[in-house]
Structures are given as structure tokens and as C-alpha cells.
Amino acid sequence: MDVKKLIQEQKDYIVEVRRHLHENPEVGLKEFETIKYIEGQLDAMGIAHKYVQNGGIIAEITCGKPGKTLLIRADMDALPMQETDDNLKGPRVCKSKNAGAMHACGHDGHVAMLLAAAKVIEANKADMKGKYILIFEQAEEIFGGIAALAKELDANYHYDGAWVIHLKASMKSGTISVDAGPRMSGPFTFDVTITGKGGHGSRPDLANNPLDTFCDIYASLKEKVAVRANPFYPVTLCVGATKFGTVGNIIPDDLTFMGTLRILDWNKVGEYWTRELMKTFEDCCNKHGTTFKTNMYFPRDMAVVNNPVASRIAEGSIRKILGDGGVASCEPWMASECMALYNKRAPGLLVFVGIANEAVGSGADHHNVYFDIDEEALVGGAAVTLQYALDFMDFDGSFEFTPDKIGRAHV
């Protein structure tokens, strides 16, 4: 099969799909028209599919020759952001028509690549091996669709490997990374209310100010991350929101704060930080005469770890399509991805596809109003996806993989 030729023939289709989705973005769990559009494309290809409520679309292609089953996923949700008219260079080739919504992470490109690969697989399935489960996931940005999808997949499907492409703004267009090992962090979300004793600002000595407790908690956690974190197993801390008071001379009873801890290797340090966070809350509250309750305390064993055998296979796939120069290596990304759940069930890869190209104005970071895509990179990404599918089916060795049953509880 001439993969490069077959995917190059789909270039106009890839661009068409990407631009349609980019102009019509919908945020997580509100992807109503996006779902209709993708289902329409699958119907036109003759690919069987079903919709999982608040999860996404699961499509299936069974090929003419026996083989393994490969799951390939694309996410479809946009972000609640207002897109700029220009990217890093000048006017965009296409722009969101929905105020307050923008494909600022590349999910429009993810869907375009998967649909193009699906189109070629369906057209050539009589001569291909195995079976393909194609996932179009809702609400990846907020982990809103993965629970329903995981439940459906666990109940009714089996797959031997997983492949998820994610565009990467920090990598140059024409390069792809399939590094083995930890790739993205597990998000540890917390929402905590501290309760003290309110009072008047003129007599703080008569109050137990929850702000004092919060300041102590925040400083203590930052110090622990700085000096107690194992430097070989990174962790990052962010407190992104606080709710406290309305006037300057009144000490309220309560303060609520929300944030995340990102952990790259849960097997090594996840338990330690789960315990350490709680201990810090308790110690600081005891010190200041306050109490706390956790509105949300959700340590998730959801770091994305690439299977080393699959990584070696994929490096060969990249070289076949893009040559030796197409294989890139990049540092782990401390953001988080639902891909972790698929990787816990089967040997899988989160694949970073570079999109930075000064000539077209792409390269702004993800979740940035100037974010844009080099559409040419999507052609390479779709081609490598299809090539890996073929190479995965031809591989007859061991992936040296054991399913992580513990992780199933951490959806």
C-alpha cells in the first residue's frame, strides 16, 4: 500500500474538514453540530458507528484479513476563548464563527486526520488486516467524555493497542515525536474550603482569619514542591482561584481555593503527594485554629506513559513517511490528557505532531488566542497514523504490557 500517495490524495479533504470544524467550534459536552458533522462523514464513507451519550462516537472498521484490534482516538471539543483575527504572522486562513469558542488546542486537526485515515482504511479494508475502533471523544479538555467512553469500551470492546495524535506547537512542522515513557502528567484537582472565625479588621486578634491559613498552606506547598520533590519525577503546583471576602475591613469566616497538582509519574510519587497535600492542609489549619473541608479532592492516576515497544514500531513508521529527519524527541508535557485511560488498557502511544511554521504563522502555544495550525502537518500526521496501523498489524512480537487495573478507578 502506498500510504503517502493515498493520504496525499486526501489533502483537500483534510483541509476541508479542519476548516469546517475550526469555523464552527463547540465547547465540551455541547458538541452537538460537531457530532452531527462527524456522523455525516462516517455515513458517507459507509463506516458503522454509534453515539455514546456524553462520551462521543465509536466507529468500527473490520478488515478482510484477521489481525489485532487498534483503537485510534481524536478529540473534538473547543475551548471557551475568543479567537483573534490574526495568528502570529497575519490574517488566519479560517476563523471561528462562534463567539467565545475557539479551537485553540488543535482538536479540529485531530478529527481531520482521523477521518482521512478512516476513509483510506475503509476503501482498502478488503486487503488489510485486523480491526479498527475509531473514537471521536467529547469534552477532552475537561475530562468530561472519557468516563462514559471507558465504561462503554470496557463493557463491549477489546483492543490490543491504542494510538492518539496530539498536535504540538513547540515542535516544528514536519516532525513527529513518539518518545517512550511518561509523556503527559496526571492531574490532581483540589477544591478546599477553610473555615475560621470572622471578625472586624480593627481587631484581627479576635478572629481566626482563614486567609492566614491559606497563605500558610500555599507557602508550605510551594516550599515542598521546591525542596521535597524528587527532581527525577517532576511535579507542578497551581492555585488558580480563590473566593474570599467582599470588603477590606471585614474578615470572613470562610475562604475557598482551587487548584491542581500535576504529577508525571504516579507509580513513583503519586502516593506521596496525595498524602502530603492532605497533611499540609491539616497542619496549617491546626496551627491557625481553623478547619477545612474538601469540596473536591481528586488524585487521578492519569499520567500518559508511552509503551516502549510501540514507540520503536512508530519510529519506523515515521521514517517510512517523513524520513529520518521526521523523527523528533521532545520533553514531557506537564499538561494532562485522557489518553492515559486508553494506555492503561492496552499498549499505546500519545504522538506529538509538530505544527510550528513561521511562514504560515503557526507556533503560538496551545490555549492561546493566537494558536493556529500548519495544515500541511496534518497530512503527515494522517499518513503516519495509517503507516503505524499497518506496522502494528504486522508486528508479531510482545509489547511487554500488563493492563493497569488500578487505573480504571481513576476516570
JSON list of N, CA and C in Angstrom, two decimals, residues 160-163 178-183 303-315 339 342-351 388 392 395 397-403:
[
{"chain": "A", "resi": 160, "resn": "ASP", "atom": "N", "xyz": [-6.14, -4.17, 21.22]},
{"chain": "A", "resi": 160, "resn": "ASP", "atom": "CA", "xyz": [-4.80, -4.64, 21.51]},
{"chain": "A", "resi": 160, "resn": "ASP", "atom": "C", "xyz": [-3.78, -3.52, 21.54]},
{"chain": "A", "resi": 161, "resn": "GLY", "atom": "N", "xyz": [-4.16, -2.35, 21.09]},
{"chain": "A", "resi": 161, "resn": "GLY", "atom": "CA", "xyz": [-3.26, -1.20, 21.09]},
{"chain": "A", "resi": 161, "resn": "GLY", "atom": "C", "xyz": [-4.05, 0.08, 20.91]},
{"chain": "A", "resi": 162, "resn": "ALA", "atom": "N", "xyz": [-3.42, 1.19, 21.26]},
{"chain": "A", "resi": 162, "resn": "ALA", "atom": "CA", "xyz": [-4.10, 2.49, 21.15]},
{"chain": "A", "resi": 162, "resn": "ALA", "atom": "C", "xyz": [-3.13, 3.51, 20.53]},
{"chain": "A", "resi": 163, "resn": "TRP", "atom": "N", "xyz": [-3.70, 4.42, 19.76]},
{"chain": "A", "resi": 163, "resn": "TRP", "atom": "CA", "xyz": [-2.92, 5.45, 19.05]},
{"chain": "A", "resi": 163, "resn": "TRP", "atom": "C", "xyz": [-3.70, 6.76, 19.13]},
{"chain": "A", "resi": 178, "resn": "VAL", "atom": "N", "xyz": [7.45, 10.27, 19.13]},
{"chain": "A", "resi": 178, "resn": "VAL", "atom": "CA", "xyz": [6.80, 9.10, 19.73]},
{"chain": "A", "resi": 178, "resn": "VAL", "atom": "C", "xyz": [7.67, 8.56, 20.87]},
{"chain": "A", "resi": 179, "resn": "ASP", "atom": "N", "xyz": [8.28, 9.46, 21.63]},
{"chain": "A", "resi": 179, "resn": "ASP", "atom": "CA", "xyz": [9.17, 9.07, 22.73]},
{"chain": "A", "resi": 179, "resn": "ASP", "atom": "C", "xyz": [8.48, 8.08, 23.66]},
{"chain": "A", "resi": 180, "resn": "ALA", "atom": "N", "xyz": [9.25, 7.12, 24.14]},
{"chain": "A", "resi": 180, "resn": "ALA", "atom": "CA", "xyz": [8.73, 6.16, 25.12]},
{"chain": "A", "resi": 180, "resn": "ALA", "atom": "C", "xyz": [8.71, 6.79, 26.51]},
{"chain": "A", "resi": 181, "resn": "GLY", "atom": "N", "xyz": [7.90, 6.19, 27.41]},
{"chain": "A", "resi": 181, "resn": "GLY", "atom": "CA", "xyz": [7.86, 6.63, 28.79]},
{"chain": "A", "resi": 181, "resn": "GLY", "atom": "C", "xyz": [6.85, 7.73, 29.05]},
{"chain": "A", "resi": 182, "resn": "PRO", "atom": "N", "xyz": [6.96, 8.41, 30.21]},
{"chain": "A", "resi": 182, "resn": "PRO", "atom": "CA", "xyz": [5.99, 9.45, 30.57]},
{"chain": "A", "resi": 182, "resn": "PRO", "atom": "C", "xyz": [5.96, 10.58, 29.56]},
{"chain": "A", "resi": 183, "resn": "ARG", "atom": "N", "xyz": [4.75, 10.95, 29.14]},
{"chain": "A", "resi": 183, "resn": "ARG", "atom": "CA", "xyz": [4.58, 11.99, 28.12]},
{"chain": "A", "resi": 183, "resn": "ARG", "atom": "C", "xyz": [3.76, 13.17, 28.62]},
{"chain": "A", "resi": 303, "resn": "ALA", "atom": "N", "xyz": [-1.38, 9.84, 34.45]},
{"chain": "A", "resi": 303, "resn": "ALA", "atom": "CA", "xyz": [-0.23, 10.24, 33.65]},
{"chain": "A", "resi": 303, "resn": "ALA", "atom": "C", "xyz": [-0.20, 9.39, 32.37]},
{"chain": "A", "resi": 304, "resn": "VAL", "atom": "N", "xyz": [0.17, 10.01, 31.26]},
{"chain": "A", "resi": 304, "resn": "VAL", "atom": "CA", "xyz": [0.25, 9.30, 29.98]},
{"chain": "A", "resi": 304, "resn": "VAL", "atom": "C", "xyz": [1.66, 8.73, 29.84]},
{"chain": "A", "resi": 305, "resn": "VAL", "atom": "N", "xyz": [1.74, 7.41, 29.68]},
{"chain": "A", "resi": 305, "resn": "VAL", "atom": "CA", "xyz": [3.03, 6.74, 29.56]},
{"chain": "A", "resi": 305, "resn": "VAL", "atom": "C", "xyz": [3.02, 5.92, 28.26]},
{"chain": "A", "resi": 306, "resn": "ASN", "atom": "N", "xyz": [3.95, 6.22, 27.36]},
{"chain": "A", "resi": 306, "resn": "ASN", "atom": "CA", "xyz": [4.02, 5.53, 26.08]},
{"chain": "A", "resi": 306, "resn": "ASN", "atom": "C", "xyz": [4.72, 4.18, 26.20]},
{"chain": "A", "resi": 307, "resn": "ASN", "atom": "N", "xyz": [4.14, 3.18, 25.58]},
{"chain": "A", "resi": 307, "resn": "ASN", "atom": "CA", "xyz": [4.71, 1.84, 25.58]},
{"chain": "A", "resi": 307, "resn": "ASN", "atom": "C", "xyz": [6.01, 1.83, 24.76]},
{"chain": "A", "resi": 308, "resn": "PRO", "atom": "N", "xyz": [7.11, 1.32, 25.31]},
{"chain": "A", "resi": 308, "resn": "PRO", "atom": "CA", "xyz": [8.40, 1.38, 24.60]},
{"chain": "A", "resi": 308, "resn": "PRO", "atom": "C", "xyz": [8.44, 0.56, 23.32]},
{"chain": "A", "resi": 309, "resn": "VAL", "atom": "N", "xyz": [7.76, -0.59, 23.29]},
{"chain": "A", "resi": 309, "resn": "VAL", "atom": "CA", "xyz": [7.75, -1.40, 22.06]},
{"chain": "A", "resi": 309, "resn": "VAL", "atom": "C", "xyz": [6.96, -0.68, 20.97]},
{"chain": "A", "resi": 310, "resn": "ALA", "atom": "N", "xyz": [5.80, -0.16, 21.34]},
{"chain": "A", "resi": 310, "resn": "ALA", "atom": "CA", "xyz": [5.00, 0.60, 20.36]},
{"chain": "A", "resi": 310, "resn": "ALA", "atom": "C", "xyz": [5.77, 1.82, 19.86]},
{"chain": "A", "resi": 311, "resn": "SER", "atom": "N", "xyz": [6.54, 2.43, 20.75]},
{"chain": "A", "resi": 311, "resn": "SER", "atom": "CA", "xyz": [7.35, 3.58, 20.36]},
{"chain": "A", "resi": 311, "resn": "SER", "atom": "C", "xyz": [8.37, 3.21, 19.29]},
{"chain": "A", "resi": 312, "resn": "ARG", "atom": "N", "xyz": [9.02, 2.07, 19.45]},
{"chain": "A", "resi": 312, "resn": "ARG", "atom": "CA", "xyz": [10.01, 1.64, 18.45]},
{"chain": "A", "resi": 312, "resn": "ARG", "atom": "C", "xyz": [9.35, 1.36, 17.11]},
{"chain": "A", "resi": 313, "resn": "ILE", "atom": "N", "xyz": [8.18, 0.74, 17.14]},
{"chain": "A", "resi": 313, "resn": "ILE", "atom": "CA", "xyz": [7.46, 0.49, 15.89]},
{"chain": "A", "resi": 313, "resn": "ILE", "atom": "C", "xyz": [7.11, 1.81, 15.21]},
{"chain": "A", "resi": 314, "resn": "ALA", "atom": "N", "xyz": [6.63, 2.76, 16.00]},
{"chain": "A", "resi": 314, "resn": "ALA", "atom": "CA", "xyz": [6.19, 4.04, 15.45]},
{"chain": "A", "resi": 314, "resn": "ALA", "atom": "C", "xyz": [7.35, 4.85, 14.87]},
{"chain": "A", "resi": 315, "resn": "GLU", "atom": "N", "xyz": [8.53, 4.75, 15.48]},
{"chain": "A", "resi": 315, "resn": "GLU", "atom": "CA", "xyz": [9.68, 5.44, 14.90]},
{"chain": "A", "resi": 315, "resn": "GLU", "atom": "C", "xyz": [9.93, 4.96, 13.48]},
{"chain": "A", "resi": 339, "resn": "MET", "atom": "N", "xyz": [-5.91, 10.37, 27.20]},
{"chain": "A", "resi": 339, "resn": "MET", "atom": "CA", "xyz": [-5.23, 9.23, 26.60]},
{"chain": "A", "resi": 339, "resn": "MET", "atom": "C", "xyz": [-4.75, 8.24, 27.64]},
{"chain": "A", "resi": 342, "resn": "TYR", "atom": "N", "xyz": [-6.80, 5.02, 27.93]},
{"chain": "A", "resi": 342, "resn": "TYR", "atom": "CA", "xyz": [-6.62, 4.03, 26.87]},
{"chain": "A", "resi": 342, "resn": "TYR", "atom": "C", "xyz": [-5.30, 3.28, 27.07]},
{"chain": "A", "resi": 343, "resn": "ASN", "atom": "N", "xyz": [-4.26, 4.00, 27.47]},
{"chain": "A", "resi": 343, "resn": "ASN", "atom": "CA", "xyz": [-2.95, 3.39, 27.66]},
{"chain": "A", "resi": 343, "resn": "ASN", "atom": "C", "xyz": [-2.89, 2.44, 28.84]},
{"chain": "A", "resi": 344, "resn": "LYS", "atom": "N", "xyz": [-3.83, 2.56, 29.77]},
{"chain": "A", "resi": 344, "resn": "LYS", "atom": "CA", "xyz": [-3.87, 1.64, 30.89]},
{"chain": "A", "resi": 344, "resn": "LYS", "atom": "C", "xyz": [-4.48, 0.30, 30.50]},
{"chain": "A", "resi": 345, "resn": "ARG", "atom": "N", "xyz": [-5.21, 0.30, 29.41]},
{"chain": "A", "resi": 345, "resn": "ARG", "atom": "CA", "xyz": [-5.91, -0.90, 29.00]},
{"chain": "A", "resi": 345, "resn": "ARG", "atom": "C", "xyz": [-5.18, -1.67, 27.90]},
{"chain": "A", "resi": 346, "resn": "ALA", "atom": "N", "xyz": [-4.31, -0.97, 27.15]},
{"chain": "A", "resi": 346, "resn": "ALA", "atom": "CA", "xyz": [-3.58, -1.62, 26.05]},
{"chain": "A", "resi": 346, "resn": "ALA", "atom": "C", "xyz": [-2.31, -0.82, 25.77]},
{"chain": "A", "resi": 347, "resn": "PRO", "atom": "N", "xyz": [-1.30, -1.46, 25.19]},
{"chain": "A", "resi": 347, "resn": "PRO", "atom": "CA", "xyz": [-0.07, -0.72, 24.86]},
{"chain": "A", "resi": 347, "resn": "PRO", "atom": "C", "xyz": [-0.35, 0.36, 23.84]},
{"chain": "A", "resi": 348, "resn": "GLY", "atom": "N", "xyz": [-0.06, 1.59, 24.21]},
{"chain": "A", "resi": 348, "resn": "GLY", "atom": "CA", "xyz": [-0.44, 2.69, 23.34]},
{"chain": "A", "resi": 348, "resn": "GLY", "atom": "C", "xyz": [0.57, 3.80, 23.26]},
{"chain": "A", "resi": 349, "resn": "LEU", "atom": "N", "xyz": [0.26, 4.76, 22.41]},
{"chain": "A", "resi": 349, "resn": "LEU", "atom": "CA", "xyz": [1.15, 5.89, 22.17]},
{"chain": "A", "resi": 349, "resn": "LEU", "atom": "C", "xyz": [0.35, 7.17, 22.10]},
{"chain": "A", "resi": 350, "resn": "LEU", "atom": "N", "xyz": [0.86, 8.19, 22.78]},
{"chain": "A", "resi": 350, "resn": "LEU", "atom": "CA", "xyz": [0.43, 9.57, 22.55]},
{"chain": "A", "resi": 350, "resn": "LEU", "atom": "C", "xyz": [1.50, 10.17, 21.64]},
{"chain": "A", "resi": 351, "resn": "VAL", "atom": "N", "xyz": [1.09, 10.61, 20.47]},
{"chain": "A", "resi": 351, "resn": "VAL", "atom": "CA", "xyz": [2.00, 11.02, 19.41]},
{"chain": "A", "resi": 351, "resn": "VAL", "atom": "C", "xyz": [1.93, 12.53, 19.23]},
{"chain": "A", "resi": 388, "resn": "TYR", "atom": "N", "xyz": [1.47, 3.50, 10.81]},
{"chain": "A", "resi": 388, "resn": "TYR", "atom": "CA", "xyz": [1.57, 2.79, 12.08]},
{"chain": "A", "resi": 388, "resn": "TYR", "atom": "C", "xyz": [0.51, 1.70, 12.16]},
{"chain": "A", "resi": 392, "resn": "PHE", "atom": "N", "xyz": [1.65, -1.90, 13.00]},
{"chain": "A", "resi": 392, "resn": "PHE", "atom": "CA", "xyz": [1.12, -2.51, 14.22]},
{"chain": "A", "resi": 392, "resn": "PHE", "atom": "C", "xyz": [0.53, -3.88, 13.91]},
{"chain": "A", "resi": 395, "resn": "PHE", "atom": "N", "xyz": [3.28, -6.50, 13.25]},
{"chain": "A", "resi": 395, "resn": "PHE", "atom": "CA", "xyz": [4.18, -6.85, 14.36]},
{"chain": "A", "resi": 395, "resn": "PHE", "atom": "C", "xyz": [3.67, -8.09, 15.07]},
{"chain": "A", "resi": 397, "resn": "GLY", "atom": "N", "xyz": [5.57, -9.64, 17.72]},
{"chain": "A", "resi": 397, "resn": "GLY", "atom": "CA", "xyz": [6.29, -9.82, 18.96]},
{"chain": "A", "resi": 397, "resn": "GLY", "atom": "C", "xyz": [5.45, -9.43, 20.17]},
{"chain": "A", "resi": 398, "resn": "SER", "atom": "N", "xyz": [6.10, -9.34, 21.31]},
{"chain": "A", "resi": 398, "resn": "SER", "atom": "CA", "xyz": [5.43, -8.98, 22.56]},
{"chain": "A", "resi": 398, "resn": "SER", "atom": "C", "xyz": [5.56, -7.49, 22.82]},
{"chain": "A", "resi": 399, "resn": "PHE", "atom": "N", "xyz": [4.48, -6.88, 23.30]},
{"chain": "A", "resi": 399, "resn": "PHE", "atom": "CA", "xyz": [4.52, -5.47, 23.70]},
{"chain": "A", "resi": 399, "resn": "PHE", "atom": "C", "xyz": [4.95, -5.30, 25.15]},
{"chain": "A", "resi": 400, "resn": "GLU", "atom": "N", "xyz": [5.19, -6.42, 25.84]},
{"chain": "A", "resi": 400, "resn": "GLU", "atom": "CA", "xyz": [5.66, -6.37, 27.23]},
{"chain": "A", "resi": 400, "resn": "GLU", "atom": "C", "xyz": [4.76, -5.45, 28.06]},
{"chain": "A", "resi": 401, "resn": "PHE", "atom": "N", "xyz": [3.47, -5.75, 28.02]},
{"chain": "A", "resi": 401, "resn": "PHE", "atom": "CA", "xyz": [2.47, -4.85, 28.63]},
{"chain": "A", "resi": 401, "resn": "PHE", "atom": "C", "xyz": [1.58, -5.63, 29.58]},
{"chain": "A", "resi": 402, "resn": "THR", "atom": "N", "xyz": [1.29, -5.00, 30.73]},
{"chain": "A", "resi": 402, "resn": "THR", "atom": "CA", "xyz": [0.33, -5.53, 31.68]},
{"chain": "A", "resi": 402, "resn": "THR", "atom": "C", "xyz": [-0.73, -4.47, 31.94]},
{"chain": "A", "resi": 403, "resn": "PRO", "atom": "N", "xyz": [-2.02, -4.78, 31.73]},
{"chain": "A", "resi": 403, "resn": "PRO", "atom": "CA", "xyz": [-3.06, -3.77, 31.98]},
{"chain": "A", "resi": 403, "resn": "PRO", "atom": "C", "xyz": [-3.03, -3.27, 33.41]}
]
